Short mmCIF file of C-alpha atoms in Angstrom, two decimals:
data_model
loop_
_atom_site.label_atom_id
_atom_site.label_comp_id
_atom_site.label_asym_id
_atom_site.label_seq_id
_atom_site.Cartn_x
_atom_site.Cartn_y
_atom_site.Cartn_z
CA MET A 1 113.51 90.75 91.76
CA LYS A 2 112.45 88.40 94.82
CA MET A 3 113.43 89.50 98.49
CA ASN A 4 115.76 87.61 100.34
CA GLN A 5 114.16 88.95 103.74
CA PRO A 6 112.38 87.24 106.73
CA ALA A 7 108.36 85.89 106.60
CA PHE A 8 106.51 87.65 108.98
CA GLY A 9 105.92 84.08 110.00
CA TYR A 10 109.65 83.94 112.06
CA ILE A 11 109.58 86.39 114.41
CA ASP A 12 112.09 84.31 116.39
CA ASP A 13 113.74 85.52 119.62
CA GLU A 14 116.83 86.72 117.92
CA ASN A 15 114.57 89.82 116.33
CA LEU A 16 111.86 90.64 119.43
CA VAL A 17 115.59 91.60 120.61
CA ARG A 18 115.37 93.68 117.70
CA ILE A 19 111.80 94.64 117.76
CA THR A 20 112.05 95.45 121.62
CA GLY A 21 114.41 98.72 120.93
CA LYS A 22 111.03 100.07 120.24
CA PHE A 23 108.50 97.72 121.06
CA HIS A 24 107.84 97.15 124.35
CA GLY A 25 106.65 94.10 126.30
CA GLY A 26 102.73 93.72 124.92
CA VAL A 27 103.77 94.65 121.37
CA ALA A 28 106.17 92.31 120.88
CA VAL A 29 104.66 89.92 121.75
CA PHE A 30 101.06 90.47 119.70
CA LEU A 31 103.84 91.22 116.75
CA LYS A 32 105.59 87.65 117.55
CA ASN A 33 102.35 85.75 118.20
CA CYS A 34 100.32 87.42 114.72
CA ALA A 35 103.37 86.22 112.76
CA ASN A 36 103.50 83.00 114.02
CA THR A 37 100.42 82.25 112.99
CA ILE A 38 101.87 83.08 109.20
CA SER A 39 103.27 80.29 107.53
CA LYS A 40 106.88 80.24 106.66
CA PRO A 41 105.72 80.00 102.30
CA SER A 42 102.83 83.35 102.76
CA GLY A 43 104.75 85.09 104.89
CA ASP A 44 107.56 84.93 102.12
CA LYS A 45 104.72 85.92 99.22
CA VAL A 46 103.35 88.69 101.78
CA PHE A 47 106.51 90.04 101.97
CA ASN A 48 107.28 90.20 98.20
CA TYR A 49 103.80 90.89 97.21
CA ILE A 50 104.03 93.85 99.02
CA PHE A 51 108.84 95.02 99.21
CA GLY A 52 109.29 92.79 96.45
CA ASP A 53 108.10 92.04 92.65
CA GLU A 54 105.43 89.75 93.56
CA LYS A 55 102.46 90.01 91.41
CA SER A 56 99.64 86.97 92.08
CA LEU A 57 97.69 85.57 95.19
CA ASP A 58 97.23 82.28 96.02
CA TYR A 59 94.02 80.61 97.86
CA ASP A 60 96.28 79.21 100.55
CA THR A 61 98.55 82.16 101.16
CA CYS A 62 94.53 84.93 101.24
CA SER A 63 93.03 81.61 103.98
CA GLU A 64 96.54 82.76 106.56
CA VAL A 65 96.75 87.00 105.47
CA THR A 66 92.65 86.54 105.98
CA GLY A 67 92.65 84.35 109.61
CA SER A 68 95.27 85.81 111.18
CA GLY A 69 93.66 89.64 110.71
CA LYS A 70 93.67 92.82 109.61
CA GLU A 71 95.01 93.99 113.38
CA CYS A 72 97.98 91.47 112.42
CA ASN A 73 98.19 91.96 108.41
CA ASP A 74 98.41 96.24 109.53
CA ALA A 75 100.38 95.81 112.69
CA LEU A 76 103.70 93.53 110.67
CA VAL A 77 103.69 95.62 107.72
CA LYS A 78 103.65 99.14 110.06
CA TYR A 79 106.88 96.49 111.48
CA ALA A 80 108.64 96.01 108.30
CA ALA A 81 107.86 99.30 106.98
CA GLU A 82 109.09 101.44 109.88
CA GLY A 83 112.75 99.89 108.61
CA PRO A 84 115.90 101.53 107.32
CA MET A 85 115.56 99.85 103.96
CA PHE A 86 110.98 100.74 103.58
CA LYS A 87 110.57 103.86 105.89
CA ALA A 88 110.83 105.90 102.45
CA ASN A 89 108.04 104.41 101.21
CA TYR A 90 105.99 103.87 103.98
CA ASP A 91 102.80 104.98 102.90
CA PHE A 92 103.81 103.12 99.47
CA TYR A 93 103.35 100.08 101.76
CA LEU A 94 100.69 100.36 103.70
CA LYS A 95 98.68 100.92 100.66
CA ARG A 96 99.78 97.89 99.04
CA ALA A 97 99.34 96.19 102.23
CA MET A 98 95.91 97.22 102.48
CA THR A 99 94.96 96.46 98.52
CA LEU A 100 96.63 92.90 99.38
CA TYR A 101 94.23 92.59 102.15
CA ASN A 102 90.89 93.74 100.48
CA ILE A 103 91.97 91.11 97.06
CA CYS A 104 92.48 88.48 99.88
CA LEU A 105 88.71 88.56 100.93
CA ALA A 106 87.51 88.72 97.83
CA VAL A 107 88.88 86.00 97.19
CA PHE A 108 86.37 84.49 100.64
CA MET A 109 83.47 87.13 99.36
CA ASP A 110 82.75 84.73 96.65
#
């Protein structure tokens, strides 16, 4: 089952209104900038890998994930995992995100 959630790559001004209730100023801008470094197709794959049932990653997705950097990846996952739908399994999602990032790094180390 694919999750019908917005991709990381599309935190727009409407979504920032929700963010600013929890995050202020620079953090909200940082999240938006991070999200905008990942395309919608790759963002959807990342989201579904971490929060859904996606089992594989492709080269282009890994390229975007590693290109955005670990700090951005971690911040976006933490933001999503703190939501009411995922909060109960917060630690699981952070570990899943770390696994995804390490898999993507390994793609470029070979």
